[in-house]
Amino acid sequence: MVAKRLVKFIVLFLFFFLSILSLHAQSPKGKIMGQVTDAKSGQPLAGANIYIEGATLGAASDLEGFYYILNVPAGKHTVVCQMVGYQTVRKTQVEVVVDRTTRVDFRLAEAIEETEPVEVVAQKPAVVRDLTATSNFMDAREIESAPIQGLREMMQLNANVTRNPNGTFSIRGGGAFDVQVQFNGIEQISSNTGVPGYNFMGEKSNTSWKYDYNPLGVEQMEVISGGFSAEYGNAQSGIVKVVTKEGGSEFHGDFRVEVRPPGKYHYGPYLYGPETVEWKNWGSFDKWQRWRDENAPNIPDDSLYTHCYQKWIANHSPAEGNRSNPLGVYDYRKLMYRRYLFGFGGPLSKDGKLRFFLSAEYRNTPARIPSVERSQIYQNYSLNLTYQLTKNDKLKFLTQYQGYRGSVWSGSDDIRWASIIGQWPQYKYVLIFDSPKEETTTTQSLSWTHVFSSKTFLEAMVWHQREVYIERNRSIITATDPWLIRAGPWDEEFRRIVYAFTSLYALDNRTDVWNASVDLTSQVTNRHLLKIGAKAQYWDTRYNGESGARLNAFISYSGFAEYYHAYPYYFALYAQDKIEVEEIVANVGLRFEGFNMNCDAPADRFRPFYFGTGQGGGPFIGDPGDPRTRKPKTHLAVSPRFGLSFPIGEDMAFRLQYGHFYSMPLFRQTISRSTWQGWRMYGNPDLGFKKTISYEIGLQKGIKGHRLDIAAYYNDRVQQTVRVNIHSPQGSQQIAPQNPYYISYENNGYGATKGIEISLNRIAPGDWNYRLSYSFARTTFGAYGAMDIYPDPNDPRSFLERRSANDFVTSQDRTHTFRALISYRLAQKFLKLLPDFLGVHSASASMIYSAKSGTPFTYVTSYDQFTDVINNRRYPLEQKTDLSITIKSKLWGLSPALSLRVENLFNDKWLTPLLDATELRNWVEYGITRDTPPSDDPNDPQARIYKFRYYQTYRNMPTALYLSLGVSF
């Protein structure tokens, strides 16, 4: 106990010590540099004054005419150059991107007397000279106009980004939680990702809900899918950086309402309608009379009607007013999607030094198929305050609330993860087994920027997040309730009430995360931009969950349960040098990082102390284990990072990148532990870093107003996490009473992704704008070592089933992926043809088209002569088109806007991967899908498949129309 308090004190002391010194949080800043020359002679001009309008940032040109402005907020700016005896030049629409250098050169003409400034609109460069790894950038205009719901859809414009069936994201074939998403440098952390009570089953649905943000409040977004610099860590696959808006010198705001009409948003008939098998068999009274005549002729009509037919109808229909009936049944077709967005910002003081921006979003999305919560509720509210304390000091405060209400199995776009009946269709008439979940995250951050000189500044940020994840057992109708019809053939094998008094799943998970870091940036010389930093992150996470129908399943005879309380911590130091010599740019860095799960680990892995009950609720039979504990190992890693970009001729640049990237293992695989009459799963707190070694070469080429980018890469993954069985007397007696074991994890996995990516972006100004992205990639995964681990490493049973060191294509591999965003703004000459009273000042259309290879599956015919065949075939191509049309007007000093967004314009269908050999054979050999009606043969296996899974034939959503009305002011 004393040691635990000492460790906690040291970590907290380090946190506060760093926060007092200064802080680093990959804050959203960039750099402007350029050269000032005489327009006539071309000679460099020293002493010119260059500054950013509306800010206190500026610099003077040196003897060679060069200048550097650091610490520039991301976004679009106006840069002004002044010099005595020369005409002033203003360059507008200068776009600054996080961690990038924007070059702005000035050619000044001599002026004998003072004249009006010359205004020039900045153009996007043909080649991003400091791009040393693949990255895709999107600004506010693209984000607001694209036919998307939120930032998660914007992420998918990159062909190397994959949205997995349960809603998680992968970049270049990496793991679902190896992507780091940041809002203003603050990580969007999901400490708990698993299913309550039995984390070993995998992730719950829609864990990426935090990645969304109100599009009205976003300034820019960047997805880094190649290697990233040493200032970023604890991520293997990629970084997503979102910069939110700050208030300006004037008040501006936006408000939008978006709705989608009620309807059926899955393929196939209404789940509780007359076209289903059970309603055809029992939905009319004459069917009950026929059954009575054949099986129970003594039942009179009035009793049959009242006690059987009417009860069956009530048990299988929504309650009056479309309320959920006692079993949870409701008419999901009658619920309407609603969404409200708001953004407003401006000055809070007369001198403009104190500014704010308020962002708010509320979204009510009805479940696609029936789910216990009926609708998923998403909320995000944030407030940014910035204060220019002095010329050299700036403070920024951010507070944010994120909320999500859904259930464990709902929220994803995939039909399988849209409700509990996406996984278990037999629950269609007992939705109350599931429990609604409520997740909230509150964030507070405070940053301080101090400028020592025009070439050196210090940033300071501390932030805290509190995650609360609650699910509650609810009282439900009991099996003996007179409202329920008794069991019989009319159940059609759908699930009935079997538990005594509560729903499944209960959880109380509370996690506090503190972060402090330090970052110093200095333009040491004209060629070297040096950044050094340190970081400390500390968790206090408590988890208490169960999946059975008992309020305390941890010590009861029924269900699974989990409990842990741990204090993990992570720390890092880094140094990064950005070297710029002429047109050559190199990013060279080194990162040192480490972590410790800081929990009570069992002293003997093969005898973890078990204090619960055994079979039937009685005493646990046998050895309860060793109650002694120890502290886990501290894991350290050193990550070299290198990127180089250099020109090859005019408007062309070559790049190469190499780096080591590490990420911590998941909490559900390290500190989580669950019971089922013994340990069902016990995490391995000694798991080490997962590691990826990344290689990339790329080429940029400017082509007549376009930028072509081609990249080839290879990501080599090692030390990945895989499941093992630890044989122990304290393992689950329910699963294997004769040879009990529990599930745990080892760093015995490996894999690789190799691919080529091609993108083409239009960068020239005009009415048309587009970005095209294509990826050809192959992702494999493998593992080595024993599946079953015994106390004696020479136990012959550990050699019965061992993993062979083979690579197999992963089940989520997408070989070909193509995505396109195309937008068109109606030319002014056409707008002038419209009546003046309409006040239309802009009209635009935007379309997203995506196509990707289907997921792989394994199918071996009787005449195939192969062994160990895995994922040798693929499901059909998946494609989709989304469209958005927006018309904006100007009326009474306001700018109203009307938008129509169409999702899946051509109603394309994506076949849901099939579950068992019978389904797979029927589809491959005969083209039979889940919605194919069965034959009249009572033994036809298709009859059962059709009855339970017809609505799961296609996993994506049919065509949906969204209407939006907004106003800007």
Coordinates of C-alpha atoms in Angstrom, one line a residue, residues 552 556 704:
N552 CA -23.4 -9.2 -8.2
S556 CA -22.6 -15.5 -7.9
K704 CA -1.6 22.1 -64.7

